[in-house]
Coordinates of N, CA and C in Angstrom, one line a residue:
X667 N -192.0 -49.3 49.3 CA -192.3 -49.9 48.7 C -193.0 -50.8 47.3
X668 N -192.9 -51.3 46.4 CA -193.2 -51.7 45.3 C -194.0 -52.3 45.9
X669 N -194.9 -53.0 44.2 CA -195.7 -53.6 44.9 C -195.4 -55.2 44.1
X670 N -195.0 -56.5 44.1 CA -194.8 -57.3 43.7 C -194.5 -58.0 42.6
X671 N -196.4 -57.8 41.8 CA -196.6 -57.1 40.7 C -195.8 -56.3 39.5
X672 N -195.5 -55.1 40.0 CA -194.7 -54.0 40.2 C -192.8 -54.5 39.4
X673 N -192.7 -55.0 40.6 CA -191.3 -55.6 40.4 C -190.7 -56.8 39.6
X674 N -192.6 -57.3 39.1 CA -192.0 -58.9 37.9 C -191.6 -57.6 36.6
X675 N -192.0 -56.6 36.3 CA -192.1 -56.1 34.9 C -191.3 -56.3 34.5
X676 N -190.5 -57.0 33.3 CA -189.3 -57.2 32.7 C -188.8 -58.2 32.6
X677 N -189.4 -59.0 33.8 CA -189.0 -60.9 33.5 C -189.6 -61.4 33.0
X678 N -189.5 -62.5 32.5 CA -190.5 -62.8 31.1 C -191.2 -63.8 31.8
X679 N -190.8 -64.1 32.7 CA -191.8 -65.4 33.4 C -192.3 -65.5 35.2
X680 N -191.9 -64.3 35.4 CA -192.9 -64.0 36.8 C -192.0 -64.6 38.4
X681 N -191.0 -64.9 38.3 CA -191.1 -65.7 39.2 C -191.6 -67.1 39.9
X682 N -191.8 -68.2 37.9 CA -192.6 -69.2 38.4 C -191.6 -70.1 37.6
X683 N -189.8 -70.2 37.5 CA -189.4 -70.7 36.7 C -189.0 -70.6 35.4
X684 N -188.8 -71.8 34.9 CA -188.5 -71.3 33.9 C -190.1 -71.4 32.8
X685 N -190.4 -70.4 31.3 CA -191.5 -70.6 30.4 C -192.4 -72.1 30.5
X686 N -191.7 -72.8 30.7 CA -192.2 -74.7 30.3 C -193.0 -74.9 30.9
X687 N -192.8 -74.2 32.4 CA -193.6 -74.4 34.0 C -195.2 -73.7 33.7
X688 N -196.0 -73.6 34.8 CA -197.3 -73.0 35.0 C -198.3 -73.1 33.9
X689 N -197.9 -74.1 32.8 CA -199.2 -74.4 32.1 C -200.6 -74.5 32.5
X690 N -200.2 -75.4 32.8 CA -201.2 -76.6 33.6 C -201.2 -77.2 34.8
X691 N -201.9 -78.7 35.0 CA -200.4 -79.2 36.4 C -199.9 -80.2 36.0
X692 N -199.1 -80.0 35.1 CA -198.0 -81.1 34.2 C -196.5 -80.6 35.5
X693 N -196.0 -79.4 36.4 CA -195.1 -79.0 36.8 C -195.3 -79.7 37.8
X694 N -196.9 -79.7 38.2 CA -196.8 -79.9 39.9 C -197.2 -81.7 39.6
X695 N -196.7 -82.5 39.1 CA -197.2 -83.6 38.9 C -198.3 -83.9 38.9
X696 N -199.5 -83.2 38.0 CA -201.1 -83.8 38.2 C -201.8 -82.7 39.0
X697 N -203.9 -82.5 39.3 CA -204.1 -82.4 40.3 C -204.1 -83.5 41.0
X698 N -204.8 -82.5 42.0 CA -205.5 -83.4 43.4 C -204.7 -84.8 43.7
X699 N -205.5 -86.1 43.5 CA -204.7 -87.1 44.2 C -203.6 -87.9 42.6
X700 N -203.7 -86.7 41.9 CA -203.6 -87.3 40.7 C -201.8 -88.5 41.2
X701 N -201.4 -89.3 40.4 CA -200.1 -90.1 40.7 C -200.0 -91.0 42.0
X702 N -201.1 -91.5 42.0 CA -200.6 -91.8 43.5 C -200.1 -93.4 43.9
X703 N -201.0 -93.9 42.7 CA -200.1 -95.1 42.7 C -198.5 -95.4 42.2
X704 N -198.7 -94.2 41.2 CA -197.0 -94.5 40.1 C -195.8 -93.3 40.9
X705 N -196.0 -92.3 40.1 CA -195.3 -91.5 41.0 C -195.1 -90.5 42.1
X706 N -196.8 -90.4 42.9 CA -196.8 -89.6 44.2 C -196.5 -91.3 45.5
X707 N -197.0 -91.8 44.7 CA -196.7 -93.1 45.8 C -196.3 -93.2 47.4
X708 N -195.8 -92.5 47.1 CA -194.7 -92.3 49.1 C -195.1 -91.3 49.3
X709 N -196.8 -90.4 48.8 CA -197.0 -89.7 49.6 C -198.1 -90.0 50.8
X710 N -198.5 -91.2 50.1 CA -200.1 -91.5 50.5 C -200.1 -93.5 51.0
X711 N -201.1 -93.7 51.4 CA -201.0 -94.9 52.1 C -201.7 -96.4 50.7
X712 N -201.1 -97.6 50.9 CA -201.3 -98.5 49.8 C -202.7 -98.2 49.2
X713 N -203.6 -98.7 48.4 CA -204.4 -98.6 48.2 C -204.9 -100.6 48.5
X714 N -206.1 -100.2 48.7 CA -206.7 -101.8 48.9 C -206.7 -101.9 50.1
X715 N -207.0 -103.0 50.2 CA -206.6 -103.7 51.6 C -206.1 -104.9 51.5
X716 N -205.6 -105.5 52.5 CA -204.3 -106.4 52.6 C -205.1 -107.2 53.9
X717 N -204.8 -108.2 53.6 CA -204.5 -109.8 54.5 C -206.0 -109.9 56.2
X718 N -205.8 -110.5 56.5 CA -207.1 -111.1 57.4 C -206.6 -110.5 59.4
X719 N -207.8 -110.3 59.9 CA -208.0 -109.8 60.5 C -209.1 -110.7 61.6
X720 N -208.2 -111.6 62.0 CA -209.2 -113.1 62.9 C -210.5 -111.4 64.1
X721 N -211.6 -112.6 63.5 CA -212.2 -111.7 64.9 C -211.7 -112.5 66.6
X722 N -211.8 -110.6 67.4 CA -211.8 -110.8 68.9 C -212.4 -112.4 69.2
X723 N -214.0 -113.2 68.8 CA -214.0 -114.1 69.7 C -212.9 -115.3 69.8
X724 N -212.1 -115.6 68.3 CA -211.2 -116.6 67.9 C -210.2 -116.7 68.0
X725 N -209.6 -115.4 68.5 CA -208.2 -115.0 69.4 C -208.3 -116.0 70.5
X726 N -207.0 -115.6 71.2 CA -206.5 -116.5 72.3 C -205.9 -116.3 73.3
X727 N -205.7 -114.8 74.0 CA -205.2 -113.8 74.8 C -204.0 -115.1 75.6
X728 N -202.8 -114.3 75.8 CA -202.1 -115.0 76.8 C -201.2 -114.7 77.8
X729 N -201.4 -114.7 78.7 CA -200.2 -113.8 79.6 C -199.3 -114.6 79.4
X730 N -197.5 -113.8 79.8 CA -196.6 -114.9 79.5 C -196.0 -115.2 80.7
X731 N -195.1 -116.3 81.7 CA -194.7 -115.6 82.9 C -193.2 -116.5 82.5
X732 N -191.4 -115.9 82.4 CA -190.3 -116.4 82.7 C -190.5 -117.1 84.3
X733 N -189.3 -118.3 83.5 CA -188.7 -119.5 84.7 C -187.9 -118.7 85.7
X734 N -187.2 -118.0 84.5 CA -186.4 -117.3 85.6 C -187.6 -116.0 87.1
X735 N -188.6 -116.3 86.4 CA -189.0 -114.5 87.0 C -189.5 -115.7 88.6
X736 N -190.0 -116.8 88.1 CA -190.4 -118.0 89.2 C -189.2 -118.6 89.9
X737 N -188.8 -118.6 89.4 CA -187.2 -119.2 90.4 C -186.4 -117.9 91.2
X738 N -187.1 -116.7 90.9 CA -186.4 -115.9 91.2 C -187.4 -116.0 92.7
X739 N -188.3 -115.3 92.7 CA -189.7 -114.6 92.8 C -190.7 -116.2 94.3
X740 N -189.7 -116.9 94.0 CA -190.2 -117.7 94.8 C -189.5 -117.6 96.0
X741 N -190.1 -117.2 97.2 CA -189.6 -117.0 98.3 C -190.7 -116.3 98.6
X742 N -190.0 -115.2 98.3 CA -191.8 -113.9 98.1 C -192.4 -114.3 97.8
X743 N -192.8 -115.0 96.7 CA -194.6 -115.8 96.3 C -194.9 -116.4 97.8
X744 N -193.7 -117.6 98.6 CA -194.3 -118.0 99.6 C -194.6 -117.1 100.6
X745 N -194.3 -115.9 100.6 CA -194.4 -115.0 101.7 C -195.4 -114.5 102.0
X746 N -196.1 -114.3 100.0 CA -197.1 -113.8 100.3 C -198.7 -114.4 100.0
X747 N -198.3 -115.9 100.0 CA -198.9 -116.8 100.1 C -200.0 -117.8 99.2
X748 N -198.6 -116.8 97.7 CA -199.7 -117.1 96.6 C -198.3 -118.8 95.7
X749 N -197.4 -119.7 96.4 CA -197.0 -120.5 96.3 C -196.3 -121.4 97.9
X750 N -196.3 -122.6 97.5 CA -195.8 -123.3 99.0 C -194.6 -123.8 98.7
X751 N -193.4 -124.1 99.8 CA -192.7 -124.9 100.4 C -192.7 -125.5 101.0
X752 N -192.3 -126.8 100.0 CA -191.9 -128.7 100.9 C -190.4 -129.0 100.7
X753 N -189.9 -128.5 101.7 CA -188.5 -128.7 101.7 C -187.6 -127.1 101.0
X754 N -186.5 -128.4 99.7 CA -186.1 -127.1 99.5 C -186.6 -126.9 97.4
X755 N -188.0 -127.8 97.8 CA -189.1 -127.7 96.3 C -190.2 -126.4 96.7
X756 N -190.5 -125.7 95.4 CA -191.0 -124.4 95.8 C -192.7 -125.1 94.6
X757 N -194.0 -125.4 95.5 CA -194.4 -125.5 94.1 C -195.4 -124.3 94.1
X758 N -196.0 -123.9 92.7 CA -196.1 -123.2 92.2 C -197.5 -122.8 91.5
X759 N -198.1 -121.6 91.3 CA -199.3 -121.7 90.4 C -198.9 -120.3 89.5
X760 N -198.8 -120.8 88.6 CA -198.3 -119.2 87.6 C -199.2 -118.8 86.9
X761 N -200.8 -119.1 87.2 CA -202.4 -118.2 87.0 C -202.0 -117.4 88.0
X762 N -201.4 -118.2 89.2 CA -201.2 -116.6 90.9 C -200.3 -116.1 90.6
X763 N -199.1 -115.9 89.5 CA -198.3 -114.8 89.6 C -198.2 -114.1 88.3
X764 N -199.1 -114.0 87.5 CA -199.3 -113.6 85.7 C -199.5 -112.3 86.0
X765 N -199.8 -111.1 85.9 CA -199.8 -109.7 85.7 C -201.3 -110.3 84.5
X766 N -202.6 -109.6 85.4 CA -203.7 -109.6 85.0 C -204.2 -110.7 84.0
X767 N -203.7 -111.5 85.0 CA -203.7 -113.7 85.2 C -205.9 -113.9 84.9
X768 N -206.4 -112.6 85.4 CA -207.8 -113.2 85.5 C -208.5 -112.2 84.4
X769 N -208.1 -111.9 83.6 CA -209.1 -110.8 82.4 C -208.0 -111.7 80.7
X770 N -207.4 -112.4 81.2 CA -206.7 -113.6 79.4 C -207.0 -114.8 79.5
X771 N -207.4 -115.6 78.4 CA -207.7 -117.1 78.3 C -206.7 -117.8 78.7
X772 N -205.0 -118.0 79.0 CA -204.3 -119.3 78.9 C -203.3 -117.8 80.0
X773 N -202.2 -118.8 80.6 CA -200.7 -118.4 81.3 C -200.2 -118.8 80.6
X774 N -199.4 -118.3 80.0 CA -197.6 -119.9 79.4 C -196.7 -118.8 80.3
X775 N -196.3 -119.8 80.7 CA -194.8 -120.0 81.3 C -193.5 -120.4 79.9
X776 N -192.7 -119.1 79.4 CA -192.1 -119.2 78.6 C -190.3 -119.6 79.4
X777 N -189.7 -120.2 78.2 CA -188.3 -120.5 78.9 C -187.2 -118.9 79.2
X778 N -187.6 -118.5 79.7 CA -186.0 -117.3 79.8 C -185.8 -116.8 80.6
X779 N -184.5 -116.9 80.8 CA -183.5 -117.4 82.6 C -183.3 -118.4 81.8
X780 N -182.5 -118.6 83.8 CA -182.8 -120.2 84.3 C -183.1 -120.5 85.5
X781 N -182.6 -121.2 85.7 CA -183.8 -122.2 86.9 C -183.0 -122.7 88.1
X782 N -182.7 -122.5 89.2 CA -181.8 -123.2 90.1 C -182.4 -123.4 91.4
X783 N -183.8 -123.2 91.5 CA -183.5 -124.2 92.5 C -185.2 -125.5 92.2
X784 N -185.8 -126.5 92.9 CA -186.7 -126.6 92.4 C -187.9 -126.3 92.4
X785 N -188.9 -126.6 91.2 CA -189.9 -125.4 90.5 C -190.9 -126.9 90.1
X786 N -192.1 -126.9 90.7 CA -193.0 -126.9 90.8 C -194.5 -126.8 89.8
X787 N -194.4 -126.9 89.1 CA -195.2 -125.3 88.3 C -196.7 -126.2 87.5
X788 N -197.8 -125.4 88.1 CA -198.7 -125.7 87.0 C -198.6 -124.7 86.2
X789 N -199.4 -124.5 84.8 CA -199.7 -123.8 84.1 C -200.5 -124.2 82.9
X790 N -201.1 -123.5 82.5 CA -202.5 -123.9 81.1 C -201.6 -124.1 80.2
X791 N -199.9 -123.4 79.5 CA -198.9 -124.2 79.0 C -197.9 -123.6 79.0
X792 N -196.4 -124.3 78.8 CA -195.4 -124.5 78.5 C -194.9 -124.5 77.3
X793 N -193.8 -123.2 77.0 CA -192.4 -123.5 76.4 C -191.7 -124.5 77.0
X794 N -191.6 -125.3 74.7 CA -190.7 -126.3 75.4 C -188.5 -126.3 76.0
X795 N -188.8 -125.1 76.4 CA -187.8 -124.7 76.7 C -187.9 -125.1 78.4
X796 N -188.7 -124.1 78.4 CA -189.3 -124.1 80.1 C -189.3 -125.4 81.3
X797 N -189.8 -126.3 80.1 CA -190.1 -127.3 80.4 C -188.8 -127.8 81.1
X798 N -188.1 -127.9 79.6 CA -186.7 -128.4 79.8 C -186.2 -128.2 80.7
X799 N -185.8 -126.6 80.9 CA -185.7 -126.5 82.6 C -185.8 -126.2 83.4
X800 N -187.1 -126.6 83.9 CA -187.5 -126.6 85.5 C -187.6 -128.5 85.7
X801 N -187.2 -129.2 84.6 CA -187.1 -130.5 84.4 C -186.0 -130.6 85.0
X802 N -185.0 -130.3 84.3 CA -183.4 -130.7 84.3 C -183.1 -130.2 86.1
X803 N -183.9 -128.8 86.7 CA -183.4 -128.9 88.3 C -184.3 -129.2 88.7
X804 N -184.8 -130.4 88.6 CA -185.6 -131.2 89.6 C -187.0 -131.2 89.4
X805 N -187.7 -129.9 88.7 CA -188.3 -130.2 89.3 C -190.1 -130.4 88.4
X806 N -190.9 -130.3 87.6 CA -192.7 -130.6 87.1 C -193.2 -129.8 87.0
X807 N -193.4 -130.2 86.0 CA -194.9 -129.6 85.1 C -195.9 -130.1 84.5
X808 N -196.9 -129.1 85.2 CA -198.4 -129.8 85.1 C -199.4 -128.8 84.1
X809 N -200.1 -129.3 83.4 CA -201.0 -128.6 82.7 C -202.2 -128.6 83.5
X810 N -203.4 -127.6 83.4 CA -203.8 -127.4 83.7 C -205.5 -128.5 82.9
X811 N -206.1 -128.1 83.3 CA -207.6 -128.7 82.4 C -207.5 -128.0 81.6
X812 N -207.8 -126.2 81.4 CA -207.1 -125.5 80.6 C -206.9 -125.3 79.6
X813 N -205.3 -126.2 79.6 CA -204.5 -126.4 79.3 C -204.3 -127.7 78.6
X814 N -204.9 -129.1 79.1 CA -205.4 -130.2 78.4 C -206.3 -130.0 77.3
X815 N -207.1 -128.9 77.2 CA -207.6 -128.9 76.4 C -207.6 -127.7 75.2
X816 N -206.6 -127.2 75.5 CA -206.6 -126.1 74.9 C -205.1 -127.4 74.0
X817 N -204.5 -127.9 74.3 CA -203.4 -128.9 73.8 C -204.1 -130.3 73.1
X818 N -205.4 -130.9 72.9 CA -205.8 -131.0 72.6 C -206.0 -130.6 71.6
X819 N -207.7 -129.4 71.6 CA -207.4 -128.8 70.4 C -206.1 -128.6 69.5
X820 N -205.3 -128.1 69.9 CA -203.9 -128.2 69.0 C -203.4 -129.3 68.6
X821 N -203.3 -130.4 68.9 CA -203.5 -131.8 68.3 C -203.9 -132.2 67.2
X822 N -205.6 -131.8 67.6 CA -206.5 -132.3 66.4 C -206.3 -130.8 65.6
X823 N -205.8 -129.9 66.0 CA -205.8 -128.7 64.1 C -204.3 -129.4 63.6
X824 N -203.3 -130.2 63.9 CA -202.1 -130.4 63.4 C -202.8 -131.4 62.4
X825 N -203.5 -132.3 63.1 CA -203.8 -134.0 63.0 C -205.1 -133.4 61.6
X826 N -205.3 -132.3 61.2 CA -206.1 -131.8 60.4 C -205.3 -131.3 58.8
X827 N -204.4 -130.0 59.4 CA -203.3 -129.5 58.6 C -202.6 -130.8 58.2
X828 N -202.3 -132.3 58.1 CA -201.1 -133.0 58.2 C -202.8 -133.7 57.0
X829 N -203.5 -133.8 57.3 CA -204.9 -134.7 56.4 C -204.7 -133.6 55.1
X830 N -204.5 -132.6 55.0 CA -205.5 -132.1 53.9 C -203.9 -132.0 53.4
X831 N -203.2 -132.0 53.8 CA -201.5 -132.3 52.5 C -201.8 -133.1 52.0

């Protein structure tokens, strides 16, 4: 078999495409990272920084529980001594039910699902839908001390924002 160099003899460009190619780095769009903000932008990450990352000590970690979970598991929670039954009503502390509740700052009850039983729930926070569903079924919602502190902080922040406007 003949060498590639020998096979290319007689061809004008030796397999390099048109005669305009191979004259520099123009055929490949520049050298190195040239064009990373123009014609090669899709091959590179955006240049510079963007946004703001809040410090971890300023972030609030929240565990979430749906009202449907509380409603469906009420009898099981009573059997596990995580809730109390009072006739047809159930008294549930959401901090005992939520996953990883020990390692989070707050436990919030969300309004996903339906409530068919009378629930009296204690938690750090409630969504508007969750409170409405629980109270519509004849139950009640109660904030913990931590929940009242968080609500007061939130109200103070909203008052500050209104004052700035």
